[in-house]
Amino acid sequence: MIWSSETISEAPAEFRAGDVLLLPVAIAAFWTLSYQLVLVARWQAQSMVWCFAVIAVLGFFGLTRLWKKTAATPGRGYRFHPSQVLLMAMATACAITVLFIRRPNQDDIVYFHRALAQLSALDRPIFRHQTAVDMKAAAFSPVHLATSHEMLMALLGHYIGIDPLYFYQVLGHAFTAFLVPFVLYWSVRRLGLNRWAATIGALLGIGFLLVDSAGPAGFGNTAFGRMWQGKAIVWILFPPVGLSLTYRFLAQGNWSDLVWLVLLGIAGVGLSNSALYLVPAVIGCSSLAFLGVDVFEGKGDRKSTRLNS
């Protein structure tokens, strides 16, 4: 055990059941690696699909072996609880709400247009320049080229047969909004609260997002107004997941959580370049906070021991 925490270290096996919510993180990380490999190697854009298939098979094979070795298989110990009905209702309400709220901005033109243009040139290498103008434009910076989210959404819409922009801004928005209550619930459960308390915590979190209107960059506007964009997903969903995984790793010392943190960082870079500093900052700051609490509590325990003796 790396960290001493009575609540987390003695948590039952059912606390791993909710880890199925982390599977999209692994998928996004594997897609990001395949996209960046094709980008750097200058292969045909359509080869991203085959690279992803290979990386995903190998990746999940390795994860399965790790999960068996560390007894951390996602979904292990799942049991239905009535609170999950309320959770599902919240998720459905969030998904329906965003169908009536949409605040596109300049990012949708600059970044998603490149993915749309790539659909007509899948037999060519991934575009590295801006395509939203009818003249030779400057290339994107490396940190912007590293993001793979827009390309994934465009390709999914293209191959499924749905308008890529509709798939990106409407279906993608509804899907990520649907996940918000589950992510909040899962994060609170990692802190050791029971299921009803975690559900109420998720409800309060959704209530805050609904009433928060501090401007275009406010949490509420970001969550319900434009969470089809990669950076909005990173800002809203990744901090609680990163904090909870860090806490659990320090408390239990299970190496699967460290792997999840690595995958979270890779997936975050694929969504937005802001994850380059946001995810490490969440992990680093939370680790320092836990270290400070542990040192403080250790001093308090030693002092009480001396007084009792």
PDB file of C-alpha atoms in Angstrom:
ATOM      1  CA  MET A   1       0.000   0.000   0.000  1.00  0.00           C
ATOM      2  CA  ILE A   2       1.430   3.362  -1.038  1.00  0.00           C
ATOM      3  CA  TRP A   3      -0.920   5.500   0.996  1.00  0.00           C
ATOM      4  CA  SER A   4      -2.796   4.958   4.199  1.00  0.00           C
ATOM      5  CA  SER A   5      -6.492   5.723   3.878  1.00  0.00           C
ATOM      6  CA  GLU A   6      -8.973   3.778   5.891  1.00  0.00           C
ATOM      7  CA  THR A   7     -11.905   4.668   3.692  1.00  0.00           C
ATOM      8  CA  ILE A   8     -10.328   3.826   0.340  1.00  0.00           C
ATOM      9  CA  SER A   9      -7.907   1.059   1.234  1.00  0.00           C
ATOM     10  CA  GLU A  10     -10.666  -0.965   2.858  1.00  0.00           C
ATOM     11  CA  ALA A  11     -13.138  -0.335   0.035  1.00  0.00           C
ATOM     12  CA  PRO A  12     -15.015  -3.407  -1.177  1.00  0.00           C
ATOM     13  CA  ALA A  13     -14.433  -5.001  -4.555  1.00  0.00           C
ATOM     14  CA  GLU A  14     -17.612  -3.391  -5.907  1.00  0.00           C
ATOM     15  CA  PHE A  15     -15.695  -0.118  -6.071  1.00  0.00           C
ATOM     16  CA  ARG A  16     -14.116  -1.535  -9.259  1.00  0.00           C
ATOM     17  CA  ALA A  17     -17.508  -2.086 -10.874  1.00  0.00           C
ATOM     18  CA  GLY A  18     -17.763   1.527 -11.967  1.00  0.00           C
ATOM     19  CA  ASP A  19     -14.436   1.332 -13.782  1.00  0.00           C
ATOM     20  CA  VAL A  20     -16.327   0.382 -16.932  1.00  0.00           C
ATOM     21  CA  LEU A  21     -16.735   4.156 -17.298  1.00  0.00           C
ATOM     22  CA  LEU A  22     -12.988   4.318 -17.883  1.00  0.00           C
ATOM     23  CA  LEU A  23     -13.119   2.111 -20.983  1.00  0.00           C
ATOM     24  CA  PRO A  24     -13.850   5.114 -23.276  1.00  0.00           C
ATOM     25  CA  VAL A  25     -10.652   6.655 -21.885  1.00  0.00           C
ATOM     26  CA  ALA A  26      -8.675   3.627 -23.066  1.00  0.00           C
ATOM     27  CA  ILE A  27     -10.367   3.700 -26.480  1.00  0.00           C
ATOM     28  CA  ALA A  28      -9.648   7.428 -26.866  1.00  0.00           C
ATOM     29  CA  ALA A  29      -6.019   6.881 -25.854  1.00  0.00           C
ATOM     30  CA  PHE A  30      -5.546   4.068 -28.383  1.00  0.00           C
ATOM     31  CA  TRP A  31      -7.144   6.202 -31.106  1.00  0.00           C
ATOM     32  CA  THR A  32      -4.857   9.122 -30.249  1.00  0.00           C
ATOM     33  CA  LEU A  33      -1.779   6.916 -30.523  1.00  0.00           C
ATOM     34  CA  SER A  34      -2.903   5.560 -33.903  1.00  0.00           C
ATOM     35  CA  TYR A  35      -3.696   9.048 -35.226  1.00  0.00           C
ATOM     36  CA  GLN A  36      -0.358  10.449 -34.123  1.00  0.00           C
ATOM     37  CA  LEU A  37       1.523   7.475 -35.604  1.00  0.00           C
ATOM     38  CA  VAL A  38      -0.125   8.017 -39.000  1.00  0.00           C
ATOM     39  CA  LEU A  39       0.450  11.769 -38.729  1.00  0.00           C
ATOM     40  CA  VAL A  40       4.172  11.435 -38.013  1.00  0.00           C
ATOM     41  CA  ALA A  41       4.763   8.586 -40.482  1.00  0.00           C
ATOM     42  CA  ARG A  42       2.858  10.488 -43.206  1.00  0.00           C
ATOM     43  CA  TRP A  43       0.838   7.426 -44.167  1.00  0.00           C
ATOM     44  CA  GLN A  44      -2.535   7.642 -45.857  1.00  0.00           C
ATOM     45  CA  ALA A  45      -5.214   9.038 -43.553  1.00  0.00           C
ATOM     46  CA  GLN A  46      -7.420   5.971 -44.017  1.00  0.00           C
ATOM     47  CA  SER A  47      -4.697   3.820 -42.415  1.00  0.00           C
ATOM     48  CA  MET A  48      -5.683   5.329 -39.049  1.00  0.00           C
ATOM     49  CA  VAL A  49      -8.512   2.801 -38.856  1.00  0.00           C
ATOM     50  CA  TRP A  50      -6.213  -0.203 -39.252  1.00  0.00           C
ATOM     51  CA  CYS A  51      -3.606   1.229 -36.892  1.00  0.00           C
ATOM     52  CA  PHE A  52      -6.303   1.785 -34.290  1.00  0.00           C
ATOM     53  CA  ALA A  53      -7.561  -1.792 -34.656  1.00  0.00           C
ATOM     54  CA  VAL A  54      -4.058  -3.194 -34.089  1.00  0.00           C
ATOM     55  CA  ILE A  55      -3.218  -0.881 -31.184  1.00  0.00           C
ATOM     56  CA  ALA A  56      -6.609  -1.453 -29.526  1.00  0.00           C
ATOM     57  CA  VAL A  57      -6.320  -5.252 -29.725  1.00  0.00           C
ATOM     58  CA  LEU A  58      -2.792  -5.231 -28.324  1.00  0.00           C
ATOM     59  CA  GLY A  59      -3.685  -2.603 -25.733  1.00  0.00           C
ATOM     60  CA  PHE A  60      -6.743  -4.374 -24.373  1.00  0.00           C
ATOM     61  CA  PHE A  61      -4.844  -7.662 -24.364  1.00  0.00           C
ATOM     62  CA  GLY A  62      -2.215  -6.078 -22.130  1.00  0.00           C
ATOM     63  CA  LEU A  63      -4.832  -4.382 -19.963  1.00  0.00           C
ATOM     64  CA  THR A  64      -6.714  -7.660 -19.494  1.00  0.00           C
ATOM     65  CA  ARG A  65      -3.571  -9.376 -18.244  1.00  0.00           C
ATOM     66  CA  LEU A  66      -2.873  -6.445 -15.912  1.00  0.00           C
ATOM     67  CA  TRP A  67      -6.434  -6.437 -14.567  1.00  0.00           C
ATOM     68  CA  LYS A  68      -6.272 -10.160 -13.788  1.00  0.00           C
ATOM     69  CA  LYS A  69      -2.920  -9.781 -12.058  1.00  0.00           C
ATOM     70  CA  THR A  70      -4.043  -6.799  -9.953  1.00  0.00           C
ATOM     71  CA  ALA A  71      -7.679  -7.940  -9.399  1.00  0.00           C
ATOM     72  CA  ALA A  72      -8.901  -4.701 -10.958  1.00  0.00           C
ATOM     73  CA  THR A  73     -11.143  -5.849 -13.803  1.00  0.00           C
ATOM     74  CA  PRO A  74     -13.680  -3.118 -14.709  1.00  0.00           C
ATOM     75  CA  GLY A  75     -17.219  -4.179 -13.831  1.00  0.00           C
ATOM     76  CA  ARG A  76     -16.045  -6.706 -11.256  1.00  0.00           C
ATOM     77  CA  GLY A  77     -18.437  -6.948  -8.321  1.00  0.00           C
ATOM     78  CA  TYR A  78     -21.263  -4.987  -9.979  1.00  0.00           C
ATOM     79  CA  ARG A  79     -24.614  -5.055  -8.188  1.00  0.00           C
ATOM     80  CA  PHE A  80     -27.714  -3.142  -9.179  1.00  0.00           C
ATOM     81  CA  HIS A  81     -28.872  -0.439  -6.764  1.00  0.00           C
ATOM     82  CA  PRO A  82     -32.070   1.662  -6.890  1.00  0.00           C
ATOM     83  CA  SER A  83     -30.011   4.862  -6.873  1.00  0.00           C
ATOM     84  CA  GLN A  84     -28.851   3.991 -10.384  1.00  0.00           C
ATOM     85  CA  VAL A  85     -32.375   4.604 -11.671  1.00  0.00           C
ATOM     86  CA  LEU A  86     -32.100   8.231 -10.547  1.00  0.00           C
ATOM     87  CA  LEU A  87     -28.618   8.375 -12.045  1.00  0.00           C
ATOM     88  CA  MET A  88     -29.897   7.146 -15.402  1.00  0.00           C
ATOM     89  CA  ALA A  89     -32.723   9.690 -15.277  1.00  0.00           C
ATOM     90  CA  MET A  90     -30.208  12.506 -14.663  1.00  0.00           C
ATOM     91  CA  ALA A  91     -28.027  11.316 -17.535  1.00  0.00           C
ATOM     92  CA  THR A  92     -30.999  11.159 -19.898  1.00  0.00           C
ATOM     93  CA  ALA A  93     -32.134  14.638 -18.817  1.00  0.00           C
ATOM     94  CA  CYS A  94     -28.654  16.032 -19.487  1.00  0.00           C
ATOM     95  CA  ALA A  95     -28.528  14.426 -22.940  1.00  0.00           C
ATOM     96  CA  ILE A  96     -31.963  15.826 -23.834  1.00  0.00           C
ATOM     97  CA  THR A  97     -31.134  19.279 -22.472  1.00  0.00           C
ATOM     98  CA  VAL A  98     -28.128  19.771 -24.729  1.00  0.00           C
ATOM     99  CA  LEU A  99     -30.260  19.037 -27.785  1.00  0.00           C
ATOM    100  CA  PHE A 100     -31.756  22.497 -27.248  1.00  0.00           C
ATOM    101  CA  ILE A 101     -28.552  24.288 -26.217  1.00  0.00           C
ATOM    102  CA  ARG A 102     -25.664  24.804 -28.602  1.00  0.00           C
ATOM    103  CA  ARG A 103     -23.079  27.565 -28.669  1.00  0.00           C
ATOM    104  CA  PRO A 104     -20.640  27.013 -31.553  1.00  0.00           C
ATOM    105  CA  ASN A 105     -17.601  29.248 -31.815  1.00  0.00           C
ATOM    106  CA  GLN A 106     -14.553  29.866 -33.980  1.00  0.00           C
ATOM    107  CA  ASP A 107     -12.914  26.597 -32.920  1.00  0.00           C
ATOM    108  CA  ASP A 108     -15.524  24.623 -34.857  1.00  0.00           C
ATOM    109  CA  ILE A 109     -14.489  26.386 -38.057  1.00  0.00           C
ATOM    110  CA  VAL A 110     -10.743  26.276 -37.564  1.00  0.00           C
ATOM    111  CA  TYR A 111     -10.248  22.747 -36.205  1.00  0.00           C
ATOM    112  CA  PHE A 112     -13.176  20.669 -37.416  1.00  0.00           C
ATOM    113  CA  HIS A 113     -12.932  21.984 -40.972  1.00  0.00           C
ATOM    114  CA  ARG A 114      -9.575  20.214 -41.334  1.00  0.00           C
ATOM    115  CA  ALA A 115     -11.239  16.906 -40.434  1.00  0.00           C
ATOM    116  CA  LEU A 116     -14.081  17.574 -42.892  1.00  0.00           C
ATOM    117  CA  ALA A 117     -11.605  18.390 -45.658  1.00  0.00           C
ATOM    118  CA  GLN A 118      -9.673  15.214 -44.898  1.00  0.00           C
ATOM    119  CA  LEU A 119     -12.744  13.080 -45.685  1.00  0.00           C
ATOM    120  CA  SER A 120     -12.343  13.929 -49.367  1.00  0.00           C
ATOM    121  CA  ALA A 121      -8.643  13.017 -49.280  1.00  0.00           C
ATOM    122  CA  LEU A 122      -8.409   9.831 -47.195  1.00  0.00           C
ATOM    123  CA  ASP A 123      -5.819   8.459 -49.602  1.00  0.00           C
ATOM    124  CA  ARG A 124      -3.473  11.330 -48.745  1.00  0.00           C
ATOM    125  CA  PRO A 125      -1.483  12.025 -45.559  1.00  0.00           C
ATOM    126  CA  ILE A 126      -3.225  13.894 -42.745  1.00  0.00           C
ATOM    127  CA  PHE A 127      -3.472  17.607 -43.475  1.00  0.00           C
ATOM    128  CA  ARG A 128      -1.186  19.741 -41.347  1.00  0.00           C
ATOM    129  CA  HIS A 129      -2.357  23.154 -42.514  1.00  0.00           C
ATOM    130  CA  GLN A 130      -5.501  25.197 -42.042  1.00  0.00           C
ATOM    131  CA  THR A 131      -8.197  24.359 -44.583  1.00  0.00           C
ATOM    132  CA  ALA A 132     -10.891  26.897 -43.722  1.00  0.00           C
ATOM    133  CA  VAL A 133      -9.573  29.438 -46.259  1.00  0.00           C
ATOM    134  CA  ASP A 134      -9.307  29.177 -50.055  1.00  0.00           C
ATOM    135  CA  MET A 135      -5.599  29.933 -50.133  1.00  0.00           C
ATOM    136  CA  LYS A 136      -2.371  28.435 -48.844  1.00  0.00           C
ATOM    137  CA  ALA A 137      -2.510  28.808 -45.072  1.00  0.00           C
ATOM    138  CA  ALA A 138      -0.067  28.370 -42.239  1.00  0.00           C
ATOM    139  CA  ALA A 139       0.385  24.957 -40.658  1.00  0.00           C
ATOM    140  CA  PHE A 140      -1.086  24.179 -37.258  1.00  0.00           C
ATOM    141  CA  SER A 141       1.266  24.093 -34.301  1.00  0.00           C
ATOM    142  CA  PRO A 142       2.435  20.637 -33.143  1.00  0.00           C
ATOM    143  CA  VAL A 143       0.266  20.789 -30.010  1.00  0.00           C
ATOM    144  CA  HIS A 144      -2.835  21.452 -32.110  1.00  0.00           C
ATOM    145  CA  LEU A 145      -1.929  18.755 -34.626  1.00  0.00           C
ATOM    146  CA  ALA A 146      -1.619  16.270 -31.765  1.00  0.00           C
ATOM    147  CA  THR A 147      -5.365  16.423 -31.082  1.00  0.00           C
ATOM    148  CA  SER A 148      -7.282  13.557 -32.684  1.00  0.00           C
ATOM    149  CA  HIS A 149     -10.841  14.133 -31.460  1.00  0.00           C
ATOM    150  CA  GLU A 150     -12.144  16.046 -34.473  1.00  0.00           C
ATOM    151  CA  MET A 151     -10.737  13.484 -36.889  1.00  0.00           C
ATOM    152  CA  LEU A 152     -12.350  10.644 -34.924  1.00  0.00           C
ATOM    153  CA  MET A 153     -15.787  12.272 -34.939  1.00  0.00           C
ATOM    154  CA  ALA A 154     -15.588  13.116 -38.638  1.00  0.00           C
ATOM    155  CA  LEU A 155     -14.563   9.567 -39.562  1.00  0.00           C
ATOM    156  CA  LEU A 156     -17.245   7.986 -37.365  1.00  0.00           C
ATOM    157  CA  GLY A 157     -19.940  10.112 -38.962  1.00  0.00           C
ATOM    158  CA  HIS A 158     -18.542   9.379 -42.420  1.00  0.00           C
ATOM    159  CA  TYR A 159     -18.393   5.603 -42.031  1.00  0.00           C
ATOM    160  CA  ILE A 160     -21.711   5.310 -40.155  1.00  0.00           C
ATOM    161  CA  GLY A 161     -23.444   7.387 -42.816  1.00  0.00           C
ATOM    162  CA  ILE A 162     -24.417  10.376 -40.661  1.00  0.00           C
ATOM    163  CA  ASP A 163     -23.548  13.946 -41.523  1.00  0.00           C
ATOM    164  CA  PRO A 164     -20.140  14.433 -39.813  1.00  0.00           C
ATOM    165  CA  LEU A 165     -20.987  17.887 -38.470  1.00  0.00           C
ATOM    166  CA  TYR A 166     -24.294  16.635 -37.038  1.00  0.00           C
ATOM    167  CA  PHE A 167     -22.518  13.650 -35.518  1.00  0.00           C
ATOM    168  CA  TYR A 168     -19.893  15.956 -33.992  1.00  0.00           C
ATOM    169  CA  GLN A 169     -22.073  18.742 -32.617  1.00  0.00           C
ATOM    170  CA  VAL A 170     -25.335  16.950 -31.805  1.00  0.00           C
ATOM    171  CA  LEU A 171     -24.753  13.247 -31.155  1.00  0.00           C
ATOM    172  CA  GLY A 172     -21.292  13.801 -29.698  1.00  0.00           C
ATOM    173  CA  HIS A 173     -22.659  16.541 -27.451  1.00  0.00           C
ATOM    174  CA  ALA A 174     -25.523  14.354 -26.221  1.00  0.00           C
ATOM    175  CA  PHE A 175     -23.170  11.444 -25.520  1.00  0.00           C
ATOM    176  CA  THR A 176     -20.705  13.467 -23.441  1.00  0.00           C
ATOM    177  CA  ALA A 177     -23.521  15.214 -21.553  1.00  0.00           C
ATOM    178  CA  PHE A 178     -25.016  11.783 -20.812  1.00  0.00           C
ATOM    179  CA  LEU A 179     -21.720  10.788 -19.175  1.00  0.00           C
ATOM    180  CA  VAL A 180     -21.502  13.783 -16.801  1.00  0.00           C
ATOM    181  CA  PRO A 181     -23.688  12.377 -13.953  1.00  0.00           C
ATOM    182  CA  PHE A 182     -21.934   9.005 -14.138  1.00  0.00           C
ATOM    183  CA  VAL A 183     -18.497  10.625 -13.952  1.00  0.00           C
ATOM    184  CA  LEU A 184     -19.524  12.725 -10.944  1.00  0.00           C
ATOM    185  CA  TYR A 185     -21.085   9.684  -9.251  1.00  0.00           C
ATOM    186  CA  TRP A 186     -18.019   7.515  -9.929  1.00  0.00           C
ATOM    187  CA  SER A 187     -15.662  10.199  -8.619  1.00  0.00           C
ATOM    188  CA  VAL A 188     -17.613  10.645  -5.375  1.00  0.00           C
ATOM    189  CA  ARG A 189     -17.745   6.893  -4.871  1.00  0.00           C
ATOM    190  CA  ARG A 190     -13.927   6.755  -5.044  1.00  0.00           C
ATOM    191  CA  LEU A 191     -13.913   8.943  -1.954  1.00  0.00           C
ATOM    192  CA  GLY A 192     -15.788   6.257  -0.025  1.00  0.00           C
ATOM    193  CA  LEU A 193     -19.347   7.639   0.070  1.00  0.00           C
ATOM    194  CA  ASN A 194     -22.265   5.231  -0.211  1.00  0.00           C
ATOM    195  CA  ARG A 195     -24.384   4.990  -3.330  1.00  0.00           C
ATOM    196  CA  TRP A 196     -27.214   7.302  -2.304  1.00  0.00           C
ATOM    197  CA  ALA A 197     -24.780   9.945  -1.076  1.00  0.00           C
ATOM    198  CA  ALA A 198     -22.814   9.708  -4.338  1.00  0.00           C
ATOM    199  CA  THR A 199     -26.023  10.010  -6.360  1.00  0.00           C
ATOM    200  CA  ILE A 200     -27.087  13.091  -4.415  1.00  0.00           C
ATOM    201  CA  GLY A 201     -23.595  14.507  -4.933  1.00  0.00           C
ATOM    202  CA  ALA A 202     -23.946  13.984  -8.682  1.00  0.00           C
ATOM    203  CA  LEU A 203     -27.371  15.646  -8.576  1.00  0.00           C
ATOM    204  CA  LEU A 204     -25.923  18.670  -6.780  1.00  0.00           C
ATOM    205  CA  GLY A 205     -23.106  18.832  -9.314  1.00  0.00           C
ATOM    206  CA  ILE A 206     -25.571  18.828 -12.210  1.00  0.00           C
ATOM    207  CA  GLY A 207     -27.617  21.492 -10.425  1.00  0.00           C
ATOM    208  CA  PHE A 208     -24.547  23.695 -10.135  1.00  0.00           C
ATOM    209  CA  LEU A 209     -23.768  23.304 -13.837  1.00  0.00           C
ATOM    210  CA  LEU A 210     -27.350  24.203 -14.763  1.00  0.00           C
ATOM    211  CA  VAL A 211     -27.382  27.446 -12.784  1.00  0.00           C
ATOM    212  CA  ASP A 212     -23.781  28.499 -13.450  1.00  0.00           C
ATOM    213  CA  SER A 213     -23.770  31.198 -16.122  1.00  0.00           C
ATOM    214  CA  ALA A 214     -20.565  33.085 -15.397  1.00  0.00           C
ATOM    215  CA  GLY A 215     -19.938  33.719 -19.095  1.00  0.00           C
ATOM    216  CA  PRO A 216     -18.929  31.708 -22.175  1.00  0.00           C
ATOM    217  CA  ALA A 217     -16.045  30.090 -20.267  1.00  0.00           C
ATOM    218  CA  GLY A 218     -18.119  29.271 -17.175  1.00  0.00           C
ATOM    219  CA  PHE A 219     -18.509  25.656 -16.129  1.00  0.00           C
ATOM    220  CA  GLY A 220     -22.230  25.569 -16.884  1.00  0.00           C
ATOM    221  CA  ASN A 221     -21.946  27.147 -20.325  1.00  0.00           C
ATOM    222  CA  THR A 222     -19.032  24.876 -21.153  1.00  0.00           C
ATOM    223  CA  ALA A 223     -20.778  21.684 -20.010  1.00  0.00           C
ATOM    224  CA  PHE A 224     -24.172  22.280 -21.600  1.00  0.00           C
ATOM    225  CA  GLY A 225     -23.261  24.718 -24.346  1.00  0.00           C
ATOM    226  CA  ARG A 226     -20.300  23.184 -26.197  1.00  0.00           C
ATOM    227  CA  MET A 227     -19.129  19.912 -24.740  1.00  0.00           C
ATOM    228  CA  TRP A 228     -18.764  18.354 -28.162  1.00  0.00           C
ATOM    229  CA  GLN A 229     -15.425  20.211 -28.279  1.00  0.00           C
ATOM    230  CA  GLY A 230     -12.404  18.363 -26.965  1.00  0.00           C
ATOM    231  CA  LYS A 231     -11.251  21.096 -24.617  1.00  0.00           C
ATOM    232  CA  ALA A 232     -14.690  21.337 -22.994  1.00  0.00           C
ATOM    233  CA  ILE A 233     -14.652  17.580 -22.373  1.00  0.00           C
ATOM    234  CA  VAL A 234     -11.205  17.868 -20.785  1.00  0.00           C
ATOM    235  CA  TRP A 235     -12.189  20.810 -18.595  1.00  0.00           C
ATOM    236  CA  ILE A 236     -15.397  19.221 -17.253  1.00  0.00           C
ATOM    237  CA  LEU A 237     -14.754  15.464 -17.089  1.00  0.00           C
ATOM    238  CA  PHE A 238     -11.013  14.971 -16.704  1.00  0.00           C
ATOM    239  CA  PRO A 239     -10.244  16.827 -13.419  1.00  0.00           C
ATOM    240  CA  PRO A 240     -12.592  14.708 -11.238  1.00  0.00           C
ATOM    241  CA  VAL A 241     -11.443  11.494 -12.920  1.00  0.00           C
ATOM    242  CA  GLY A 242      -7.771  12.408 -12.557  1.00  0.00           C
ATOM    243  CA  LEU A 243      -8.232  13.421  -8.925  1.00  0.00           C
ATOM    244  CA  SER A 244     -10.099  10.228  -8.042  1.00  0.00           C
ATOM    245  CA  LEU A 245      -7.623   7.934  -9.803  1.00  0.00           C
ATOM    246  CA  THR A 246      -4.701   9.665  -8.106  1.00  0.00           C
ATOM    247  CA  TYR A 247      -6.358   9.340  -4.705  1.00  0.00           C
ATOM    248  CA  ARG A 248      -7.117   5.672  -5.265  1.00  0.00           C
ATOM    249  CA  PHE A 249      -3.608   4.879  -6.474  1.00  0.00           C
ATOM    250  CA  LEU A 250      -2.027   6.572  -3.480  1.00  0.00           C
ATOM    251  CA  ALA A 251      -4.436   4.801  -1.134  1.00  0.00           C
ATOM    252  CA  GLN A 252      -4.327   1.291  -2.597  1.00  0.00           C
ATOM    253  CA  GLY A 253      -1.107   1.183  -4.607  1.00  0.00           C
ATOM    254  CA  ASN A 254      -2.777  -0.744  -7.436  1.00  0.00           C
ATOM    255  CA  TRP A 255      -0.670  -0.364 -10.580  1.00  0.00           C
ATOM    256  CA  SER A 256      -3.739  -0.528 -12.813  1.00  0.00           C
ATOM    257  CA  ASP A 257      -4.689   2.934 -11.530  1.00  0.00           C
ATOM    258  CA  LEU A 258      -1.310   4.277 -12.606  1.00  0.00           C
ATOM    259  CA  VAL A 259      -1.908   2.839 -16.078  1.00  0.00           C
ATOM    260  CA  TRP A 260      -5.332   4.490 -16.119  1.00  0.00           C
ATOM    261  CA  LEU A 261      -3.680   7.821 -15.298  1.00  0.00           C
ATOM    262  CA  VAL A 262      -1.266   7.389 -18.208  1.00  0.00           C
ATOM    263  CA  LEU A 263      -4.141   6.550 -20.556  1.00  0.00           C
ATOM    264  CA  LEU A 264      -6.067   9.545 -19.210  1.00  0.00           C
ATOM    265  CA  GLY A 265      -3.174  11.824 -20.119  1.00  0.00           C
ATOM    266  CA  ILE A 266      -2.875  10.384 -23.640  1.00  0.00           C
ATOM    267  CA  ALA A 267      -6.627  10.601 -24.226  1.00  0.00           C
ATOM    268  CA  GLY A 268      -6.618  14.163 -22.918  1.00  0.00           C
ATOM    269  CA  VAL A 269      -3.942  15.237 -25.409  1.00  0.00           C
ATOM    270  CA  GLY A 270      -6.073  13.732 -28.172  1.00  0.00           C
ATOM    271  CA  LEU A 271      -8.996  15.891 -27.047  1.00  0.00           C
ATOM    272  CA  SER A 272      -7.230  19.196 -26.396  1.00  0.00           C
ATOM    273  CA  ASN A 273      -3.712  20.550 -26.005  1.00  0.00           C
ATOM    274  CA  SER A 274      -4.812  22.064 -22.684  1.00  0.00           C
ATOM    275  CA  ALA A 275      -4.569  18.525 -21.254  1.00  0.00           C
ATOM    276  CA  LEU A 276      -0.783  18.802 -21.627  1.00  0.00           C
ATOM    277  CA  TYR A 277      -0.743  20.859 -18.435  1.00  0.00           C
ATOM    278  CA  LEU A 278      -4.194  20.324 -16.915  1.00  0.00           C
ATOM    279  CA  VAL A 279      -3.938  16.555 -16.334  1.00  0.00           C
ATOM    280  CA  PRO A 280      -0.380  16.653 -14.878  1.00  0.00           C
ATOM    281  CA  ALA A 281      -1.394  19.644 -12.742  1.00  0.00           C
ATOM    282  CA  VAL A 282      -4.390  17.767 -11.293  1.00  0.00           C
ATOM    283  CA  ILE A 283      -2.289  14.680 -10.569  1.00  0.00           C
ATOM    284  CA  GLY A 284       0.640  16.640  -9.142  1.00  0.00           C
ATOM    285  CA  CYS A 285      -1.364  19.045  -6.998  1.00  0.00           C
ATOM    286  CA  SER A 286      -3.616  16.322  -5.598  1.00  0.00           C
ATOM    287  CA  SER A 287      -0.576  14.174  -4.782  1.00  0.00           C
ATOM    288  CA  LEU A 288       1.057  17.065  -2.919  1.00  0.00           C
ATOM    289  CA  ALA A 289      -2.186  17.712  -1.058  1.00  0.00           C
ATOM    290  CA  PHE A 290      -2.464  14.088   0.039  1.00  0.00           C
ATOM    291  CA  LEU A 291       1.199  14.117   1.044  1.00  0.00           C
ATOM    292  CA  GLY A 292       0.648  17.214   3.169  1.00  0.00           C
ATOM    293  CA  VAL A 293      -2.393  15.694   4.861  1.00  0.00           C
ATOM    294  CA  ASP A 294      -0.527  12.465   5.537  1.00  0.00           C
ATOM    295  CA  VAL A 295       2.423  14.317   7.090  1.00  0.00           C
ATOM    296  CA  PHE A 296       0.096  16.474   9.178  1.00  0.00           C
ATOM    297  CA  GLU A 297      -1.922  13.475  10.389  1.00  0.00           C
ATOM    298  CA  GLY A 298       1.284  11.572  11.103  1.00  0.00           C
ATOM    299  CA  LYS A 299       2.543  14.354  13.328  1.00  0.00           C
ATOM    300  CA  GLY A 300      -0.814  14.480  15.094  1.00  0.00           C
ATOM    301  CA  ASP A 301      -0.779  10.719  15.736  1.00  0.00           C
ATOM    302  CA  ARG A 302       2.751  10.844  17.142  1.00  0.00           C
ATOM    303  CA  LYS A 303       1.838  13.753  19.403  1.00  0.00           C
ATOM    304  CA  SER A 304      -1.239  11.963  20.753  1.00  0.00           C
ATOM    305  CA  THR A 305       0.872   8.846  21.366  1.00  0.00           C
ATOM    306  CA  ARG A 306       3.335  10.838  23.470  1.00  0.00           C
ATOM    307  CA  LEU A 307       0.506  12.452  25.470  1.00  0.00           C
ATOM    308  CA  ASN A 308      -1.116   9.059  26.139  1.00  0.00           C
ATOM    309  CA  SER A 309       2.163   7.589  27.293  1.00  0.00           C
TER     310      SER A 309
END
